[in-house]
């Protein structure tokens, strides 16, 4: 799939933001006054920024509001609802936190909505049978772990952040390994795509058009093996790095900053691969597999 | 409405005969021509006279080479457009309801005025049947010529899809695959029409008719010489041949 | 859940108006319904009532709407201001343009009319252009048939009085077995597709004989991947098998062919000619009496086995030749690349269907001898063939061989077989002979093109040198019935046989895809003599678009597009008949040009009047016709017979009748065409069917019935052999005797294509195919079509692909005996193992056709033409013959032999030439320089242009 920057940013930032908000609304960190204002502000900025970024890849951004209509069937629609609900639910918690009040049950609801948003986002991809690599339980798990690890790092919870980062790194490696086998496991081939397998072995003779088209730009993206191996390593190491940083270095804004930077770098690399390495079955028709 | 109408009164669709399609591309430009001025936004072309011409087409004809288990390789031309699936994933993923399946005839359409151009439906379609128009920013797809097949401004015999009407070899058939007695259903039954990627459980309405067995020697026994030429010579051959008149 | 879904307008108005005219995205001439919304063309679909396409359209036709808006359209007359080929033009008025043309042509007509050479390409107004050239008095006129498929036309006319190409078609409704030789598309684009569809529907069998298995051949039930140039051998081997088994239609042979004529065996000037009686008529021996009888006597039973005073029948000569061991499948198999068993299987299948599955249409008919036949017996085996056979230097003989095979099976003009379209069948004798004698200031005594019967009719001057610039109807190619357009530029440049002054071209992209050795041709067009003048002094060209050729003309007469003008698809030219009906059609301006352009035919008529050509001015010298539309209705070729056969006289007359001013409106009202149906009893056996002959006379095809016998033996060819053997007063030059003797065999023969002579070190055959969705060079200017095929690859068979270690994305250097190109390759398995090929005319010159200079057509796209030489390698005597069929002069495009080597991947195909600008575009009266960097970018070493 085409790794569109807007979508990569959207998923990474909003994931991070909602993760952080979850920690705040659960009261696992309890900044006071200005600190609270800044923390919630950051959480909101990331989450909303991400959502805004997501509209950049729409053909008709002005109609984005319509995306709320199909919650019954569409994960994208559900994401819209849950994200708005989450943002609203966080507001009172934030206000009270600035006043120094610890979030109570209401905070719990807000946190659930925040993580629910991340789950919905992940399900948009996980539901697609046409992209075997995504179409797996590990996709939501991965998205949630990204949110939690990122959130914990921002929250400065050194121990859980380290643990979550290592878990994430592990899960990421598993995802890469599982993912590589998914397309073959699904069993779609040019033979099943054309039904010509009954005669013999099909191969592309001529493409339908020598000119390009939307499908090929959007759904057929080939990454060199070397390139992806490098990026995979970078991604895994970067998401694990916060554990080392947070445990080895003395606490403080510097080490936290480094940890966040490492996590973000890993998340972006991982998310770029998430799209770039995902193969859509339509590629079969074009002999791209 | 973006939920699927469990059951549709009719199941209109196409049956494409791979034994007859010569790959002439007529259905491709006929489709472009009709839909460029028909349902919804025109099908735009970018860089039309430049280095990378690229436009929206609702129907494209591939060409595959098949190496049979024995015998010479074959070429099969393969038109590809929306299959108007029963369980259309493109519909259920749509967040706006723009993408829907008509309850009366099963045609899968995009309501362009509600489409936000998120592209998710195209991601959900296994068959590459949806293309986002770069100018209009909305999703385009085969409409089964919904603006032809019921069009009272057209003579009855013209109320069929543009691609079907133009196909010079008659390799494209249009009809109600929900009615087992319809011509298309009978054709599918007779010729073993099949689904594309059945494993993906989209239950396509369109069916493909497989190429007939090729290079199958007709078992005609070889011609027996009238007589032994060497022995009788031309004269003998002549008497024998002309004796037959 | 409740049903809520958007409202869809399912009955939108389709258009304000529909105008019915004739498509011209190619030469198939389908009927189209042009939809207009507020005066603008909004949609084009097929005309359901039209006999040619019955409602369907091909990819080109349906994309016509993009042709009439293409940025490549020329906008106004242009006069060259920079060096030729630089493409520097200035726009001028029509008055200036016509005055200039006249000032060039008038002096020529008065002093040396032959110095004007007028040649036309894709057009279908040859009855007008030929008539004009005849009036001008130059012998140098022809259309493009010589480089197209004259082998088909000539072999057909000399054998069955009709041809493949578009002049006949299989009996789609009744045939049970259909065999295609070398057909990718043909002119009958839609009819053939419709027909194939019918066969598939009926479950009839289709066999494709073709080195390449695409398109029609891809859907054939059976594919025979023959080695190029060897079809003649395959066919004669089939003939061998059929004779050997006695599976030939003897009744048919004796009744309807010249098989029972006697061949003179006496040594001397008459050897091998028909034995003739006192009235110098060939005769037959009647089986009933054993005595000579007139060939057309009632009840006569011509004896195929007769021997008369030592003279044997054609049939016996034929049998003797093809029963010989050299034609046995086992003897030809390896050469042909088809196993002997497969050949024998095919012969058996043909015989089974023709004889065991014969069909009977019980319909009484009467033949020209007056014999009444209770029914029509048919042999449901049909064939079609096109350039795969004809574009080889042995194409004429091969096409003759195929007609012979059809005849032996009794499968021509019988139910289920091959049927001709009116005005065919028509005997060779009913065609004119070539006219070429020049008298300054006077018209030619008759039409330029025709069918020669004997050496006396060759177009030779007193000194024996060719009278025509293209050397048509010379010893090099006596039967060049369509002229030899591909030789005009090379000959004019070489001043051989003589120099010309003005070359007048219409609708032919001679500076690119329609020339052999394209790079050299571009040089010939720009070459100057010592005097600093161009060797070809003046070039006038009419095109509608910014083709490569435009840049090489001195004066451009910009034409309209096909929706903006009148055209006439006439019985006098290439009509749209069906076997069961004569048909003609028109085009008319369904939309007005938005540019300063004029329909070429109207311009030609205007020029004719300004030059005072007979036929274009009345006694007082005043113009006879306002424009082409006026000509179409008023012109009479012979009394009562004009360009259009329908709605003549008071509007009711058909075929013959006085001119009718309302004729064109009547055609428009009728959907743009007219059909006259052949009576049922006249539908088959047309050459011999009295009812058909009478109908033909009534229609004006000929003045008296013209029954004739099929020429299994082509006596005119024997006359040329006799000349080569030293008989008669017109004889070939010494050096040519051998060639003429061999080529002019009166019974079909096979000889290796001349290309094979230079095959040493060039193991592969190189071919091109028509893409179904592109018409030669024009398709690429179409925004939709160019997205489908915007670049081409050289397709390489598995064996070579593996040997050369090719992989996807690779490039190769392709070398022929005369040139080198460097091109992208792709793998194809369904391909003859010694053949490479590509799509024809996809490659474009940078900047041409209104495309950006970096368009893929011009960057990666390529032409095969750079590899094909218009001349054969030197003969022993240092003489170089044209790369053409020795009988007809048909260009031997497919004789090409090459070798290929893998080269490093690159971004640009070679050769490349300077960038042309777009002479189309906005109309402003200003000098347009568009010869940006004009020096040729010849790559280093071998990689450059040949
Ligand atoms: N769409 C489209 N239609 C066209 C045209 C066009 O440009 N585009 N051009 C028109 C014109 S001008 C013409 S002349 C006709 C030509 O009509 P075709 O003759 O059908 O056109 P070609 O593409 O030259 O096809 C030649 C075929 O012969 C095969 N062939 C080559 N050599 C041999 C051989 O030795 N033996 C056998 N058995 N086969 C061989 C090639 O593989 C190819 O399939 O098409 C007309 N129709
Ligand atoms: N390698 C290779 N070369 C071949 C062949 C092949 O098989 N292989 N085929 C050969 C054959 S059979 C043929 S017939 C030739 C065809 O070659 P051409 O006769 O050159 O055919 P086109 O390329 O279509 O060029 C026709 C010209 O007419 C112009 N034109 C189009 N419409 C109009 C109009 O309405 N009015 C006017 N005035 N001009 C118009 C086009 O712009 C173009 O410049 O190619 C030959 N060349
Ligand atoms: S129009 Fe018919 S024959 Fe041509 S490509 Fe389409 S389906 Fe095939
Ligand atoms: S083919 Fe694709 S677009 Fe059409 S209904 Fe099926 S899934 Fe949807
Ligand atoms: S692109 Fe349009 S139709 Fe497709 S899912 Fe998005 S909103 Fe729905
Ligand atoms: S049915 Fe209509 S929209 Fe669909 S492919 Fe055919 S022409 Fe195009
Ligand atoms: S075959 Fe195609 S391009 Fe040629 S006339 Fe017919 S519709 Fe037009
Ligand atoms: Mo041609």
Tab-separated table of N, CA, C and O and ligand atoms in Angstrom, chain B residues 16 20-28 59 61 77 79 163 166-172, ligand 3:
chain	number	residue	atom	x	y	z
B	16	UNK	N	-19.000	-12.509	-18.626
B	16	UNK	CA	-17.951	-12.218	-19.598
B	16	UNK	C	-17.324	-13.510	-20.102
B	16	UNK	O	-16.858	-14.339	-19.325
B	20	UNK	N	-14.265	-15.864	-25.952
B	20	UNK	CA	-14.634	-15.047	-27.110
B	20	UNK	C	-13.964	-13.685	-27.117
B	20	UNK	O	-13.818	-13.055	-28.161
B	21	UNK	N	-13.529	-13.219	-25.971
B	21	UNK	CA	-12.938	-11.884	-25.887
B	21	UNK	C	-11.596	-11.837	-26.613
B	21	UNK	O	-10.678	-12.569	-26.273
B	22	UNK	N	-11.517	-10.964	-27.604
B	22	UNK	CA	-10.275	-10.827	-28.376
B	22	UNK	C	-9.376	-9.717	-27.822
B	22	UNK	O	-8.315	-9.434	-28.365
B	23	UNK	N	-9.837	-9.058	-26.761
B	23	UNK	CA	-9.010	-8.019	-26.146
B	23	UNK	C	-8.953	-6.739	-26.953
B	23	UNK	O	-7.953	-6.020	-26.919
B	24	UNK	N	-10.044	-6.426	-27.636
B	24	UNK	CA	-10.032	-5.270	-28.544
B	24	UNK	C	-10.119	-3.925	-27.825
B	24	UNK	O	-9.931	-2.892	-28.442
B	25	UNK	N	-10.464	-3.936	-26.540
B	25	UNK	CA	-10.528	-2.704	-25.737
B	25	UNK	C	-11.733	-1.832	-26.058
B	25	UNK	O	-11.846	-0.710	-25.538
B	26	UNK	N	-12.646	-2.320	-26.894
B	26	UNK	CA	-13.811	-1.500	-27.241
B	26	UNK	C	-14.642	-1.188	-26.003
B	26	UNK	O	-15.117	-0.068	-25.817
B	27	UNK	N	-14.803	-2.173	-25.140
B	27	UNK	CA	-15.628	-1.957	-23.947
B	27	UNK	C	-14.985	-0.907	-23.041
B	27	UNK	O	-15.666	-0.232	-22.283
B	28	UNK	N	-13.673	-0.786	-23.136
B	28	UNK	CA	-12.963	0.163	-22.286
B	28	UNK	C	-13.286	1.608	-22.677
B	28	UNK	O	-13.668	2.418	-21.835
B	59	UNK	N	-13.383	0.257	-16.422
B	59	UNK	CA	-13.293	-1.069	-17.014
B	59	UNK	C	-11.956	-1.154	-17.722
B	59	UNK	O	-11.636	-0.276	-18.518
B	61	UNK	N	-9.016	-3.908	-19.586
B	61	UNK	CA	-8.854	-5.253	-20.135
B	61	UNK	C	-7.392	-5.706	-20.013
B	61	UNK	O	-6.502	-5.138	-20.640
B	77	UNK	N	-7.508	-12.822	-22.876
B	77	UNK	CA	-7.822	-11.427	-22.575
B	77	UNK	C	-8.867	-11.390	-21.484
B	77	UNK	O	-9.795	-12.195	-21.483
B	79	UNK	N	-11.230	-8.833	-19.279
B	79	UNK	CA	-11.840	-7.567	-18.870
B	79	UNK	C	-12.134	-7.565	-17.371
B	79	UNK	O	-12.562	-8.579	-16.828
B	163	UNK	N	-20.816	-1.017	-22.549
B	163	UNK	CA	-19.763	-1.972	-22.907
B	163	UNK	C	-20.345	-3.209	-23.573
B	163	UNK	O	-19.741	-3.790	-24.465
B	166	UNK	N	-21.453	-2.334	-27.177
B	166	UNK	CA	-20.397	-2.112	-28.155
B	166	UNK	C	-19.557	-3.347	-28.447
B	166	UNK	O	-18.911	-3.421	-29.484
B	167	UNK	N	-19.544	-4.301	-27.547
B	167	UNK	CA	-18.621	-5.443	-27.691
B	167	UNK	C	-18.797	-6.132	-29.045
B	167	UNK	O	-19.814	-6.759	-29.293
B	168	UNK	N	-17.800	-6.019	-29.935
B	168	UNK	CA	-17.970	-6.534	-31.298
B	168	UNK	C	-18.133	-8.054	-31.366
B	168	UNK	O	-18.812	-8.552	-32.241
B	169	UNK	N	-17.536	-8.765	-30.419
B	169	UNK	CA	-17.608	-10.226	-30.494
B	169	UNK	C	-18.773	-10.785	-29.684
B	169	UNK	O	-19.004	-11.984	-29.678
B	170	UNK	N	-19.464	-9.911	-28.958
B	170	UNK	CA	-20.559	-10.395	-28.124
B	170	UNK	C	-20.050	-11.205	-26.939
B	170	UNK	O	-20.717	-12.127	-26.472
B	171	UNK	N	-18.868	-10.844	-26.443
B	171	UNK	CA	-18.300	-11.581	-25.314
B	171	UNK	C	-18.877	-11.113	-23.980
B	171	UNK	O	-18.621	-11.719	-22.943
B	172	UNK	N	-19.636	-10.035	-23.988
B	172	UNK	CA	-20.196	-9.487	-22.747
B	172	UNK	C	-21.706	-9.652	-22.747
B	172	UNK	O	-22.372	-9.291	-23.705
D	3	LIG	S1	-15.193	-5.346	-26.205
D	3	LIG	FE1	-15.599	-7.451	-25.987
D	3	LIG	S2	-14.007	-8.441	-27.113
D	3	LIG	FE2	-13.366	-6.364	-26.896
D	3	LIG	S3	-12.165	-6.423	-25.065
D	3	LIG	FE3	-14.158	-5.905	-24.396
D	3	LIG	S4	-15.061	-7.854	-23.917
D	3	LIG	FE4	-13.259	-8.290	-25.095
